Amino acid sequence: MLDTQVDIAELERAFSSGVYTKRDVQVVGGQGARLTDAAGRTYIDCVSGHGATNLGHGHPAIVKAIQQQAATLIHCPEMFLNATRAHYQAALCAAAGMGRVFLCNSGAEAIEGALKIARLLTGRPRIIAAMRGFHGRTFGALSVTWQPAYRDPFEPLLPEIVHVPFNALEPLAAALNGTVAAVLIEPVQGEGGVIPAQDGYLREVQALCRANGSLLILDEVQTGFGRTGWLFAHQREGVQPDLLCLAKSMANGLPLGAVLLAEGLGPLPPGVHGSTFGGNPVACAAGLAVLDVLQSQQPDLIARARALGEAVLAHLREHLPSTTVREVRGQGFMIGVELRGKVAPALAALQERGVLALPAGRTVLRLLPPLVISEEDLWTAIATVEEVLSDAPGSL
Ligand SMILES: *Cc1c(COP(=O)(O)O)cnc(C)c1O
């Protein structure tokens, strides 16, 4: 077993592009909120594949849907009709309260689509996005992403992009004018440090957009599908986006992304956009199963994440020492702990103790447990976080 692990690590080092910092865990399988490595050790998974597996690993409804559709038809471009896709599009629009959907394969691709659609529908060039926002790595998505470290090596990016402070209305109001096609916001900033929109902010942003004739684009790539304790985070505030970008947990781990258009927007002219794999029946079958689980089979999962998430936040706020921790933030099962120092040593210490977690920037510890995690595993993970962060800062 140990030999296999050495070989795999070397193979990855030799042949993979190098853009990912690799962790020394060779994952061979997963069930629910547990991952198993090649040495047979199990971990509590608070990564959920970067938020792409909200229903956990090996969920029987997802596995069955994928197997059945794969045996029937794997690929079918959107130029042909397909029942699985048709049912999925209808179910997704109903779930999100939107009118139409363009299907693609990733979050960045959903953002690219939304940027094009916003320009097309308004005839205006400019996009306003938020400081600390993250929207993906392709050129358009990178242009609206704020973090200079992601952007700087790839300049020049798209023109006509303006970044304003998140959770602040005056700078946004000042930046809005007749050239602004859209305002693009994450309801809870993920990669930027797990920063929730303040109460009322999204509604005010919506009102400002409407008054200016600009579209509101919500990026719910990470916050969607139950992550924040709502099917979609904007539903907490009763906000109606004009365009809604989704991906990550849409198909619980298969590549699937979407741009949804509000009722009354579109249809778009034929030929203005497209994707070879977009709307493929296997991803759509998995997407249908995700909605079925969240809405019919296990409808309590989302409210449970909301309640348990609140309990976890309260517990961490009470028990984490202010000597190592600056702030605890989050919504539902999207939990961030801002440290006074770097997060990397804490992540390593957690992994050593059998808990896998994520960073969000250099100083924020991010926990994205699957919605299906048992209470026992959840509180074990939280106790481990406490243990790791209660050590004197010098020992980390
Ligand atoms: C992950 C993420 C993206 C990019 O998604 P990819 O599928 O990696 O391209 C975009 N927006 C947000 C909010 C994300 O969290």
mmCIF file of C-alpha atoms and ligand atoms in Angstrom:
data_model
loop_
_atom_site.group_PDB
_atom_site.id
_atom_site.type_symbol
_atom_site.label_atom_id
_atom_site.label_comp_id
_atom_site.label_asym_id
_atom_site.label_seq_id
_atom_site.Cartn_x
_atom_site.Cartn_y
_atom_site.Cartn_z
ATOM 1 C CA MET A 1 0.000 0.000 0.000
ATOM 2 C CA LEU A 2 2.739 2.428 0.990
ATOM 3 C CA ASP A 3 4.638 1.746 -2.237
ATOM 4 C CA THR A 4 1.541 2.543 -4.317
ATOM 5 C CA GLN A 5 1.230 5.859 -2.534
ATOM 6 C CA VAL A 6 4.833 6.827 -3.280
ATOM 7 C CA ASP A 7 4.410 5.919 -6.952
ATOM 8 C CA ILE A 8 1.181 7.884 -7.341
ATOM 9 C CA ALA A 9 2.676 10.947 -5.687
ATOM 10 C CA GLU A 10 5.655 10.744 -8.018
ATOM 11 C CA LEU A 11 3.494 10.236 -11.080
ATOM 12 C CA GLU A 12 1.423 13.288 -10.198
ATOM 13 C CA ARG A 13 4.526 15.337 -9.535
ATOM 14 C CA ALA A 14 6.064 14.291 -12.842
ATOM 15 C CA PHE A 15 3.112 14.723 -15.169
ATOM 16 C CA SER A 16 0.471 17.055 -13.772
ATOM 17 C CA SER A 17 0.678 20.706 -14.836
ATOM 18 C CA GLY A 18 1.860 21.974 -11.489
ATOM 19 C CA VAL A 19 -0.895 24.521 -10.928
ATOM 20 C CA TYR A 20 -2.221 22.719 -7.845
ATOM 21 C CA THR A 21 -0.478 22.479 -4.495
ATOM 22 C CA LYS A 22 -0.894 18.779 -3.779
ATOM 23 C CA ARG A 23 -1.736 17.333 -0.399
ATOM 24 C CA ASP A 24 -0.169 14.052 0.507
ATOM 25 C CA VAL A 25 -3.443 12.123 0.641
ATOM 26 C CA GLN A 26 -4.228 9.612 -2.085
ATOM 27 C CA VAL A 27 -8.007 9.436 -2.051
ATOM 28 C CA VAL A 28 -9.337 6.077 -3.190
ATOM 29 C CA GLY A 29 -12.990 6.237 -2.173
ATOM 30 C CA GLY A 30 -15.717 8.079 -0.357
ATOM 31 C CA GLN A 31 -19.019 7.426 1.392
ATOM 32 C CA GLY A 32 -21.168 10.257 2.724
ATOM 33 C CA ALA A 33 -18.897 12.667 4.610
ATOM 34 C CA ARG A 34 -15.988 10.218 4.820
ATOM 35 C CA LEU A 35 -13.041 9.849 2.455
ATOM 36 C CA THR A 36 -10.627 6.913 2.505
ATOM 37 C CA ASP A 37 -6.969 7.060 1.499
ATOM 38 C CA ALA A 38 -4.741 4.375 -0.019
ATOM 39 C CA ALA A 39 -3.443 3.401 3.411
ATOM 40 C CA GLY A 40 -6.996 2.670 4.548
ATOM 41 C CA ARG A 41 -7.291 5.730 6.782
ATOM 42 C CA THR A 42 -10.639 7.550 6.830
ATOM 43 C CA TYR A 43 -11.049 11.319 7.031
ATOM 44 C CA ILE A 44 -14.017 13.529 7.826
ATOM 45 C CA ASP A 45 -14.510 15.533 4.646
ATOM 46 C CA CYS A 46 -15.137 19.241 5.227
ATOM 47 C CA VAL A 47 -13.971 20.078 1.691
ATOM 48 C CA SER A 48 -16.840 18.490 -0.260
ATOM 49 C CA GLY A 49 -14.744 18.692 -3.433
ATOM 50 C CA HIS A 50 -14.529 22.494 -3.131
ATOM 51 C CA GLY A 51 -18.272 22.567 -2.523
ATOM 52 C CA ALA A 52 -19.102 20.316 -5.480
ATOM 53 C CA THR A 53 -20.494 17.366 -3.507
ATOM 54 C CA ASN A 54 -23.112 18.812 -1.159
ATOM 55 C CA LEU A 55 -24.878 15.438 -1.015
ATOM 56 C CA GLY A 56 -21.697 13.637 -0.001
ATOM 57 C CA HIS A 57 -19.857 10.830 -1.716
ATOM 58 C CA GLY A 58 -21.568 7.791 -3.204
ATOM 59 C CA HIS A 59 -25.124 9.046 -2.670
ATOM 60 C CA PRO A 60 -27.254 6.136 -3.958
ATOM 61 C CA ALA A 61 -29.764 8.347 -5.816
ATOM 62 C CA ILE A 62 -26.967 10.119 -7.706
ATOM 63 C CA VAL A 63 -25.059 6.922 -8.479
ATOM 64 C CA LYS A 64 -28.194 5.254 -9.808
ATOM 65 C CA ALA A 65 -29.193 8.227 -11.971
ATOM 66 C CA ILE A 66 -25.713 8.400 -13.522
ATOM 67 C CA GLN A 67 -25.523 4.655 -14.128
ATOM 68 C CA GLN A 68 -28.940 4.484 -15.763
ATOM 69 C CA GLN A 69 -28.383 7.489 -18.011
ATOM 70 C CA ALA A 70 -24.855 6.381 -18.967
ATOM 71 C CA ALA A 71 -26.238 3.041 -20.111
ATOM 72 C CA THR A 72 -28.942 4.805 -22.165
ATOM 73 C CA LEU A 73 -27.203 7.808 -23.765
ATOM 74 C CA ILE A 74 -24.100 9.689 -22.622
ATOM 75 C CA HIS A 75 -23.825 12.533 -25.073
ATOM 76 C CA CYS A 76 -26.444 14.481 -26.988
ATOM 77 C CA PRO A 77 -25.745 18.039 -28.167
ATOM 78 C CA GLU A 78 -28.491 20.593 -27.626
ATOM 79 C CA MET A 79 -29.337 20.716 -31.342
ATOM 80 C CA PHE A 80 -31.327 17.533 -30.652
ATOM 81 C CA LEU A 81 -34.185 17.170 -28.200
ATOM 82 C CA ASN A 82 -33.610 15.044 -25.110
ATOM 83 C CA ALA A 83 -36.114 14.144 -22.400
ATOM 84 C CA THR A 84 -33.624 14.037 -19.506
ATOM 85 C CA ARG A 85 -32.368 17.518 -20.351
ATOM 86 C CA ALA A 86 -35.858 18.899 -20.960
ATOM 87 C CA HIS A 87 -37.099 17.683 -17.577
ATOM 88 C CA TYR A 88 -33.974 18.976 -15.870
ATOM 89 C CA GLN A 89 -34.235 22.444 -17.382
ATOM 90 C CA ALA A 90 -37.873 22.704 -16.291
ATOM 91 C CA ALA A 91 -37.133 21.415 -12.777
ATOM 92 C CA LEU A 92 -34.127 23.727 -12.316
ATOM 93 C CA CYS A 93 -36.008 26.830 -13.488
ATOM 94 C CA ALA A 94 -38.916 25.985 -11.163
ATOM 95 C CA ALA A 95 -36.580 25.405 -8.197
ATOM 96 C CA ALA A 96 -34.761 28.712 -8.748
ATOM 97 C CA GLY A 97 -37.806 30.749 -9.747
ATOM 98 C CA MET A 98 -36.245 31.608 -13.104
ATOM 99 C CA GLY A 99 -37.557 31.468 -16.667
ATOM 100 C CA ARG A 100 -34.879 29.930 -18.896
ATOM 101 C CA VAL A 101 -31.504 28.242 -18.604
ATOM 102 C CA PHE A 102 -28.279 27.913 -20.584
ATOM 103 C CA LEU A 103 -26.384 24.777 -19.526
ATOM 104 C CA CYS A 104 -22.584 24.550 -19.512
ATOM 105 C CA ASN A 105 -19.905 22.648 -17.619
ATOM 106 C CA SER A 106 -18.295 24.765 -14.907
ATOM 107 C CA GLY A 107 -18.557 27.872 -12.777
ATOM 108 C CA ALA A 108 -16.175 29.923 -14.881
ATOM 109 C CA GLU A 109 -18.139 28.988 -17.975
ATOM 110 C CA ALA A 110 -21.370 30.073 -16.297
ATOM 111 C CA ILE A 111 -19.800 33.472 -15.527
ATOM 112 C CA GLU A 112 -18.541 33.804 -19.119
ATOM 113 C CA GLY A 113 -22.058 33.100 -20.350
ATOM 114 C CA ALA A 114 -23.621 35.600 -17.965
ATOM 115 C CA LEU A 115 -21.178 38.354 -18.999
ATOM 116 C CA LYS A 116 -21.991 37.802 -22.679
ATOM 117 C CA ILE A 117 -25.731 37.630 -22.041
ATOM 118 C CA ALA A 118 -25.649 40.818 -19.932
ATOM 119 C CA ARG A 119 -23.923 42.752 -22.717
ATOM 120 C CA LEU A 120 -26.219 41.282 -25.346
ATOM 121 C CA LEU A 121 -29.452 42.046 -23.486
ATOM 122 C CA THR A 122 -28.537 45.579 -22.383
ATOM 123 C CA GLY A 123 -26.302 46.758 -25.230
ATOM 124 C CA ARG A 124 -24.063 48.211 -22.503
ATOM 125 C CA PRO A 125 -20.369 47.338 -22.009
ATOM 126 C CA ARG A 126 -19.593 47.701 -18.305
ATOM 127 C CA ILE A 127 -19.728 45.156 -15.477
ATOM 128 C CA ILE A 128 -19.457 46.089 -11.799
ATOM 129 C CA ALA A 129 -18.152 43.359 -9.491
ATOM 130 C CA ALA A 130 -17.191 43.260 -5.822
ATOM 131 C CA MET A 131 -13.823 43.549 -4.172
ATOM 132 C CA ARG A 132 -12.756 40.162 -2.767
ATOM 133 C CA GLY A 133 -15.111 38.487 -5.253
ATOM 134 C CA PHE A 134 -14.062 35.272 -6.993
ATOM 135 C CA HIS A 135 -15.663 34.133 -10.231
ATOM 136 C CA GLY A 136 -13.219 31.729 -11.902
ATOM 137 C CA ARG A 137 -10.010 31.507 -13.902
ATOM 138 C CA THR A 138 -10.910 31.996 -17.570
ATOM 139 C CA PHE A 139 -10.293 35.437 -19.058
ATOM 140 C CA GLY A 140 -13.779 36.869 -18.607
ATOM 141 C CA ALA A 141 -14.288 35.294 -15.183
ATOM 142 C CA LEU A 142 -10.771 36.368 -14.160
ATOM 143 C CA SER A 143 -11.522 39.927 -15.260
ATOM 144 C CA VAL A 144 -14.405 40.174 -12.777
ATOM 145 C CA THR A 145 -12.419 38.355 -10.049
ATOM 146 C CA TRP A 146 -10.802 40.840 -7.704
ATOM 147 C CA GLN A 147 -7.706 39.199 -6.189
ATOM 148 C CA PRO A 148 -4.599 40.741 -7.846
ATOM 149 C CA ALA A 149 -2.562 37.536 -7.343
ATOM 150 C CA TYR A 150 -4.942 35.679 -9.676
ATOM 151 C CA ARG A 151 -5.112 38.514 -12.209
ATOM 152 C CA ASP A 152 -1.769 40.259 -12.474
ATOM 153 C CA PRO A 153 0.203 37.653 -14.479
ATOM 154 C CA PHE A 154 -2.487 37.634 -17.163
ATOM 155 C CA GLU A 155 -3.053 41.306 -17.907
ATOM 156 C CA PRO A 156 -4.475 42.772 -20.044
ATOM 157 C CA LEU A 157 -7.908 41.465 -19.076
ATOM 158 C CA LEU A 158 -11.393 42.541 -20.215
ATOM 159 C CA PRO A 159 -11.921 46.303 -20.319
ATOM 160 C CA GLU A 160 -14.931 48.017 -18.694
ATOM 161 C CA ILE A 161 -14.747 46.114 -15.399
ATOM 162 C CA VAL A 162 -15.137 48.101 -12.169
ATOM 163 C CA HIS A 163 -14.690 46.709 -8.645
ATOM 164 C CA VAL A 164 -16.519 48.285 -5.711
ATOM 165 C CA PRO A 165 -16.380 47.354 -1.991
ATOM 166 C CA PHE A 166 -18.635 44.438 -0.971
ATOM 167 C CA ASN A 167 -21.424 45.217 1.541
ATOM 168 C CA ALA A 168 -21.264 48.944 0.771
ATOM 169 C CA LEU A 169 -24.027 50.731 -1.150
ATOM 170 C CA GLU A 170 -22.697 54.237 -1.707
ATOM 171 C CA PRO A 171 -19.702 53.280 -3.876
ATOM 172 C CA LEU A 172 -21.984 51.052 -5.933
ATOM 173 C CA ALA A 173 -24.565 53.802 -6.378
ATOM 174 C CA ALA A 174 -21.771 56.155 -7.443
ATOM 175 C CA ALA A 175 -20.415 53.658 -9.982
ATOM 176 C CA LEU A 176 -23.777 52.967 -11.641
ATOM 177 C CA ASN A 177 -24.500 54.861 -14.852
ATOM 178 C CA GLY A 178 -25.925 54.302 -18.325
ATOM 179 C CA THR A 179 -22.921 52.202 -19.404
ATOM 180 C CA VAL A 180 -23.382 49.494 -16.740
ATOM 181 C CA ALA A 181 -24.782 46.241 -18.136
ATOM 182 C CA ALA A 182 -24.726 44.351 -14.867
ATOM 183 C CA VAL A 183 -23.671 44.090 -11.245
ATOM 184 C CA LEU A 184 -22.159 40.735 -10.308
ATOM 185 C CA ILE A 185 -22.206 39.601 -6.658
ATOM 186 C CA GLU A 186 -21.744 36.418 -4.580
ATOM 187 C CA PRO A 187 -24.390 36.230 -1.791
ATOM 188 C CA VAL A 188 -21.646 34.833 0.448
ATOM 189 C CA GLN A 189 -18.131 35.490 -0.818
ATOM 190 C CA GLY A 190 -16.385 32.127 -0.775
ATOM 191 C CA GLU A 191 -12.771 32.204 -1.920
ATOM 192 C CA GLY A 192 -12.555 35.821 -0.723
ATOM 193 C CA GLY A 193 -12.807 34.691 2.898
ATOM 194 C CA VAL A 194 -16.360 33.409 3.634
ATOM 195 C CA ILE A 195 -17.975 36.831 3.886
ATOM 196 C CA PRO A 196 -21.800 36.849 3.947
ATOM 197 C CA ALA A 197 -23.759 39.743 2.469
ATOM 198 C CA GLN A 198 -25.138 41.842 5.314
ATOM 199 C CA ASP A 199 -28.900 41.673 5.901
ATOM 200 C CA GLY A 200 -30.664 43.822 3.326
ATOM 201 C CA TYR A 201 -27.588 44.366 1.124
ATOM 202 C CA LEU A 202 -28.703 42.159 -1.766
ATOM 203 C CA ARG A 203 -32.152 43.739 -1.808
ATOM 204 C CA GLU A 204 -30.626 47.227 -1.933
ATOM 205 C CA VAL A 205 -28.275 46.154 -4.728
ATOM 206 C CA GLN A 206 -31.282 44.812 -6.627
ATOM 207 C CA ALA A 207 -33.129 48.113 -6.197
ATOM 208 C CA LEU A 208 -30.110 50.110 -7.386
ATOM 209 C CA CYS A 209 -29.749 47.847 -10.436
ATOM 210 C CA ARG A 210 -33.423 48.201 -11.347
ATOM 211 C CA ALA A 211 -33.334 51.968 -11.009
ATOM 212 C CA ASN A 212 -30.310 52.083 -13.327
ATOM 213 C CA GLY A 213 -31.575 49.572 -15.918
ATOM 214 C CA SER A 214 -28.678 47.233 -15.076
ATOM 215 C CA LEU A 215 -29.000 43.492 -14.598
ATOM 216 C CA LEU A 216 -28.288 41.819 -11.248
ATOM 217 C CA ILE A 217 -26.111 38.728 -11.750
ATOM 218 C CA LEU A 218 -25.790 36.503 -8.693
ATOM 219 C CA ASP A 219 -22.886 34.063 -8.601
ATOM 220 C CA GLU A 220 -24.243 31.136 -6.582
ATOM 221 C CA VAL A 221 -21.670 28.692 -7.913
ATOM 222 C CA GLN A 222 -20.524 27.944 -4.354
ATOM 223 C CA THR A 223 -23.587 29.014 -2.330
ATOM 224 C CA GLY A 224 -26.160 27.039 -4.334
ATOM 225 C CA PHE A 225 -27.859 23.712 -3.685
ATOM 226 C CA GLY A 226 -28.354 23.940 0.060
ATOM 227 C CA ARG A 227 -24.862 25.050 1.052
ATOM 228 C CA THR A 228 -25.993 28.110 3.042
ATOM 229 C CA GLY A 229 -29.107 26.518 4.542
ATOM 230 C CA TRP A 230 -31.260 27.654 1.626
ATOM 231 C CA LEU A 231 -31.636 25.935 -1.738
ATOM 232 C CA PHE A 232 -30.159 29.177 -3.125
ATOM 233 C CA ALA A 233 -28.683 31.805 -0.812
ATOM 234 C CA HIS A 234 -30.615 34.703 -2.374
ATOM 235 C CA GLN A 235 -33.906 33.069 -1.358
ATOM 236 C CA ARG A 236 -33.068 33.998 2.245
ATOM 237 C CA GLU A 237 -33.670 37.649 1.292
ATOM 238 C CA GLY A 238 -36.369 37.115 -1.311
ATOM 239 C CA VAL A 239 -34.134 38.678 -3.973
ATOM 240 C CA GLN A 240 -34.853 38.069 -7.659
ATOM 241 C CA PRO A 241 -31.668 37.956 -9.744
ATOM 242 C CA ASP A 242 -31.873 38.706 -13.465
ATOM 243 C CA LEU A 243 -29.134 36.188 -14.195
ATOM 244 C CA LEU A 244 -28.124 33.373 -11.838
ATOM 245 C CA CYS A 245 -24.838 31.468 -12.231
ATOM 246 C CA LEU A 246 -24.659 27.926 -10.858
ATOM 247 C CA ALA A 247 -22.169 25.040 -10.958
ATOM 248 C CA LYS A 248 -20.240 23.114 -8.251
ATOM 249 C CA SER A 249 -22.891 20.950 -6.489
ATOM 250 C CA MET A 250 -25.400 21.106 -9.366
ATOM 251 C CA ALA A 251 -24.680 17.498 -10.328
ATOM 252 C CA ASN A 252 -22.997 16.541 -7.026
ATOM 253 C CA GLY A 253 -19.555 16.169 -8.579
ATOM 254 C CA LEU A 254 -20.109 15.769 -12.318
ATOM 255 C CA PRO A 255 -19.198 18.821 -14.427
ATOM 256 C CA LEU A 256 -22.335 20.929 -14.829
ATOM 257 C CA GLY A 257 -22.881 24.665 -14.807
ATOM 258 C CA ALA A 258 -25.708 27.011 -15.741
ATOM 259 C CA VAL A 259 -26.797 30.559 -16.397
ATOM 260 C CA LEU A 260 -30.460 31.051 -15.544
ATOM 261 C CA LEU A 261 -32.436 33.949 -16.981
ATOM 262 C CA ALA A 262 -35.263 35.576 -15.029
ATOM 263 C CA GLU A 263 -38.820 35.184 -16.242
ATOM 264 C CA GLY A 264 -39.329 37.617 -19.134
ATOM 265 C CA LEU A 265 -35.650 37.714 -20.213
ATOM 266 C CA GLY A 266 -34.813 36.050 -23.515
ATOM 267 C CA PRO A 267 -35.100 33.877 -25.483
ATOM 268 C CA LEU A 268 -31.607 34.650 -26.790
ATOM 269 C CA PRO A 269 -31.027 34.773 -30.546
ATOM 270 C CA PRO A 270 -29.844 31.436 -31.998
ATOM 271 C CA GLY A 271 -26.071 31.115 -32.363
ATOM 272 C CA VAL A 272 -24.925 33.795 -29.897
ATOM 273 C CA HIS A 273 -23.496 31.234 -27.460
ATOM 274 C CA GLY A 274 -23.030 27.485 -27.116
ATOM 275 C CA SER A 275 -21.165 24.540 -25.604
ATOM 276 C CA THR A 276 -20.498 21.059 -26.986
ATOM 277 C CA PHE A 277 -20.925 19.259 -23.679
ATOM 278 C CA GLY A 278 -23.504 21.682 -22.253
ATOM 279 C CA GLY A 279 -26.741 19.939 -21.357
ATOM 280 C CA ASN A 280 -25.297 16.451 -21.731
ATOM 281 C CA PRO A 281 -27.784 13.862 -20.482
ATOM 282 C CA VAL A 282 -25.538 12.240 -17.843
ATOM 283 C CA ALA A 283 -24.846 15.518 -16.039
ATOM 284 C CA CYS A 284 -28.530 16.453 -16.394
ATOM 285 C CA ALA A 285 -29.612 13.102 -14.923
ATOM 286 C CA ALA A 286 -27.338 13.723 -11.944
ATOM 287 C CA GLY A 287 -28.704 17.276 -11.678
ATOM 288 C CA LEU A 288 -32.277 15.994 -11.658
ATOM 289 C CA ALA A 289 -31.373 13.519 -8.911
ATOM 290 C CA VAL A 290 -29.777 16.331 -6.840
ATOM 291 C CA LEU A 291 -32.992 18.375 -7.024
ATOM 292 C CA ASP A 292 -35.098 15.315 -6.284
ATOM 293 C CA VAL A 293 -33.043 14.511 -3.174
ATOM 294 C CA LEU A 294 -33.107 18.106 -1.894
ATOM 295 C CA GLN A 295 -36.790 18.713 -2.667
ATOM 296 C CA SER A 296 -38.457 15.309 -2.216
ATOM 297 C CA GLN A 297 -36.315 12.469 -0.877
ATOM 298 C CA GLN A 298 -34.480 14.292 1.950
ATOM 299 C CA PRO A 299 -36.215 17.679 2.145
ATOM 300 C CA ASP A 300 -34.949 18.221 5.702
ATOM 301 C CA LEU A 301 -31.284 18.378 4.650
ATOM 302 C CA ILE A 302 -31.330 22.104 3.903
ATOM 303 C CA ALA A 303 -33.115 23.252 7.072
ATOM 304 C CA ARG A 304 -30.807 20.948 9.029
ATOM 305 C CA ALA A 305 -27.737 22.639 7.504
ATOM 306 C CA ARG A 306 -29.220 26.026 8.430
ATOM 307 C CA ALA A 307 -29.841 25.021 12.065
ATOM 308 C CA LEU A 308 -26.625 23.050 12.567
ATOM 309 C CA GLY A 309 -24.626 25.778 10.813
ATOM 310 C CA GLU A 310 -25.974 28.344 13.263
ATOM 311 C CA ALA A 311 -25.152 26.070 16.187
ATOM 312 C CA VAL A 312 -21.616 25.528 14.896
ATOM 313 C CA LEU A 313 -21.029 29.272 14.387
ATOM 314 C CA ALA A 314 -22.289 30.038 17.891
ATOM 315 C CA HIS A 315 -20.164 27.272 19.367
ATOM 316 C CA LEU A 316 -17.001 28.368 17.563
ATOM 317 C CA ARG A 317 -17.573 32.024 18.513
ATOM 318 C CA GLU A 318 -17.841 31.004 22.112
ATOM 319 C CA HIS A 319 -14.998 28.498 22.282
ATOM 320 C CA LEU A 320 -12.258 29.655 19.907
ATOM 321 C CA PRO A 321 -9.634 31.788 21.611
ATOM 322 C CA SER A 322 -9.230 35.379 20.463
ATOM 323 C CA THR A 323 -5.475 34.883 20.720
ATOM 324 C CA THR A 324 -5.497 32.818 17.504
ATOM 325 C CA VAL A 325 -8.858 33.765 15.951
ATOM 326 C CA ARG A 326 -9.950 37.135 14.618
ATOM 327 C CA GLU A 327 -13.528 36.329 13.535
ATOM 328 C CA VAL A 328 -15.951 33.469 12.871
ATOM 329 C CA ARG A 329 -18.302 34.001 9.896
ATOM 330 C CA GLY A 330 -20.652 32.006 7.743
ATOM 331 C CA GLN A 331 -24.100 30.874 6.701
ATOM 332 C CA GLY A 332 -25.383 27.308 6.990
ATOM 333 C CA PHE A 333 -22.637 24.842 6.123
ATOM 334 C CA MET A 334 -20.361 27.528 4.692
ATOM 335 C CA ILE A 335 -18.158 28.261 7.680
ATOM 336 C CA GLY A 336 -15.113 30.524 7.868
ATOM 337 C CA VAL A 337 -12.683 31.133 10.710
ATOM 338 C CA GLU A 338 -10.383 34.096 10.169
ATOM 339 C CA LEU A 339 -7.097 33.485 11.945
ATOM 340 C CA ARG A 340 -4.553 35.956 13.200
ATOM 341 C CA GLY A 341 -1.853 34.031 11.331
ATOM 342 C CA LYS A 342 -1.571 31.835 8.252
ATOM 343 C CA VAL A 343 -4.052 29.011 7.781
ATOM 344 C CA ALA A 344 -1.715 26.451 6.174
ATOM 345 C CA PRO A 345 -0.335 25.002 9.451
ATOM 346 C CA ALA A 346 -3.869 24.634 10.852
ATOM 347 C CA LEU A 347 -4.977 22.763 7.706
ATOM 348 C CA ALA A 348 -2.005 20.406 8.027
ATOM 349 C CA ALA A 349 -2.724 19.841 11.728
ATOM 350 C CA LEU A 350 -6.378 19.102 10.951
ATOM 351 C CA GLN A 351 -5.418 16.624 8.237
ATOM 352 C CA GLU A 352 -3.058 14.888 10.633
ATOM 353 C CA ARG A 353 -5.995 14.509 13.015
ATOM 354 C CA GLY A 354 -8.288 13.133 10.279
ATOM 355 C CA VAL A 355 -10.217 16.248 9.201
ATOM 356 C CA LEU A 356 -9.948 17.689 5.685
ATOM 357 C CA ALA A 357 -10.678 21.422 5.359
ATOM 358 C CA LEU A 358 -10.010 24.291 2.950
ATOM 359 C CA PRO A 359 -8.394 27.690 3.022
ATOM 360 C CA ALA A 360 -10.142 30.845 1.771
ATOM 361 C CA GLY A 361 -7.234 33.137 1.130
ATOM 362 C CA ARG A 362 -4.167 32.941 3.374
ATOM 363 C CA THR A 363 -5.717 33.438 6.781
ATOM 364 C CA VAL A 364 -9.232 31.985 6.645
ATOM 365 C CA LEU A 365 -10.015 28.379 7.522
ATOM 366 C CA ARG A 366 -13.034 27.244 5.488
ATOM 367 C CA LEU A 367 -15.289 24.301 6.339
ATOM 368 C CA LEU A 368 -17.712 23.021 3.696
ATOM 369 C CA PRO A 369 -19.072 19.781 5.167
ATOM 370 C CA PRO A 370 -21.501 17.846 2.997
ATOM 371 C CA LEU A 371 -25.150 18.400 3.986
ATOM 372 C CA VAL A 372 -25.414 14.680 4.771
ATOM 373 C CA ILE A 373 -22.685 14.677 7.428
ATOM 374 C CA SER A 374 -23.738 12.945 10.662
ATOM 375 C CA GLU A 375 -23.993 15.162 13.729
ATOM 376 C CA GLU A 376 -21.323 13.016 15.336
ATOM 377 C CA ASP A 377 -18.825 13.608 12.512
ATOM 378 C CA LEU A 378 -19.708 17.292 12.353
ATOM 379 C CA TRP A 379 -19.040 17.866 16.055
ATOM 380 C CA THR A 380 -15.908 15.715 15.920
ATOM 381 C CA ALA A 381 -14.633 17.955 13.120
ATOM 382 C CA ILE A 382 -15.541 21.081 15.099
ATOM 383 C CA ALA A 383 -13.862 19.739 18.256
ATOM 384 C CA THR A 384 -10.759 19.045 16.178
ATOM 385 C CA VAL A 385 -10.789 22.611 14.841
ATOM 386 C CA GLU A 386 -11.023 23.847 18.440
ATOM 387 C CA GLU A 387 -8.157 21.606 19.481
ATOM 388 C CA VAL A 388 -5.932 22.770 16.624
ATOM 389 C CA LEU A 389 -6.712 26.470 17.052
ATOM 390 C CA SER A 390 -6.475 26.417 20.830
ATOM 391 C CA ASP A 391 -2.802 25.547 20.642
ATOM 392 C CA ALA A 392 -0.580 28.525 21.300
ATOM 393 C CA PRO A 393 -0.111 30.510 18.059
ATOM 394 C CA GLY A 394 3.617 29.772 18.186
ATOM 395 C CA SER A 395 3.012 26.046 17.986
ATOM 396 C CA LEU A 396 1.139 26.329 14.678
HETATM 397 C C1 LIG B 1 -15.559 27.940 -7.714
HETATM 398 C C2 LIG B 1 -16.220 29.197 -8.091
HETATM 399 C C3 LIG B 1 -16.255 29.641 -9.428
HETATM 400 C C4 LIG B 1 -15.518 28.938 -10.535
HETATM 401 O O1 LIG B 1 -16.019 27.648 -10.760
HETATM 402 P P1 LIG B 1 -15.177 26.608 -11.637
HETATM 403 O O2 LIG B 1 -16.131 25.471 -11.844
HETATM 404 O O3 LIG B 1 -13.975 26.232 -10.836
HETATM 405 O O4 LIG B 1 -14.811 27.285 -12.897
HETATM 406 C C5 LIG B 1 -16.965 30.793 -9.709
HETATM 407 N N1 LIG B 1 -17.602 31.476 -8.749
HETATM 408 C C6 LIG B 1 -17.594 31.077 -7.464
HETATM 409 C C7 LIG B 1 -18.349 31.862 -6.441
HETATM 410 C C8 LIG B 1 -16.897 29.941 -7.086
HETATM 411 O O5 LIG B 1 -16.857 29.565 -5.805
#
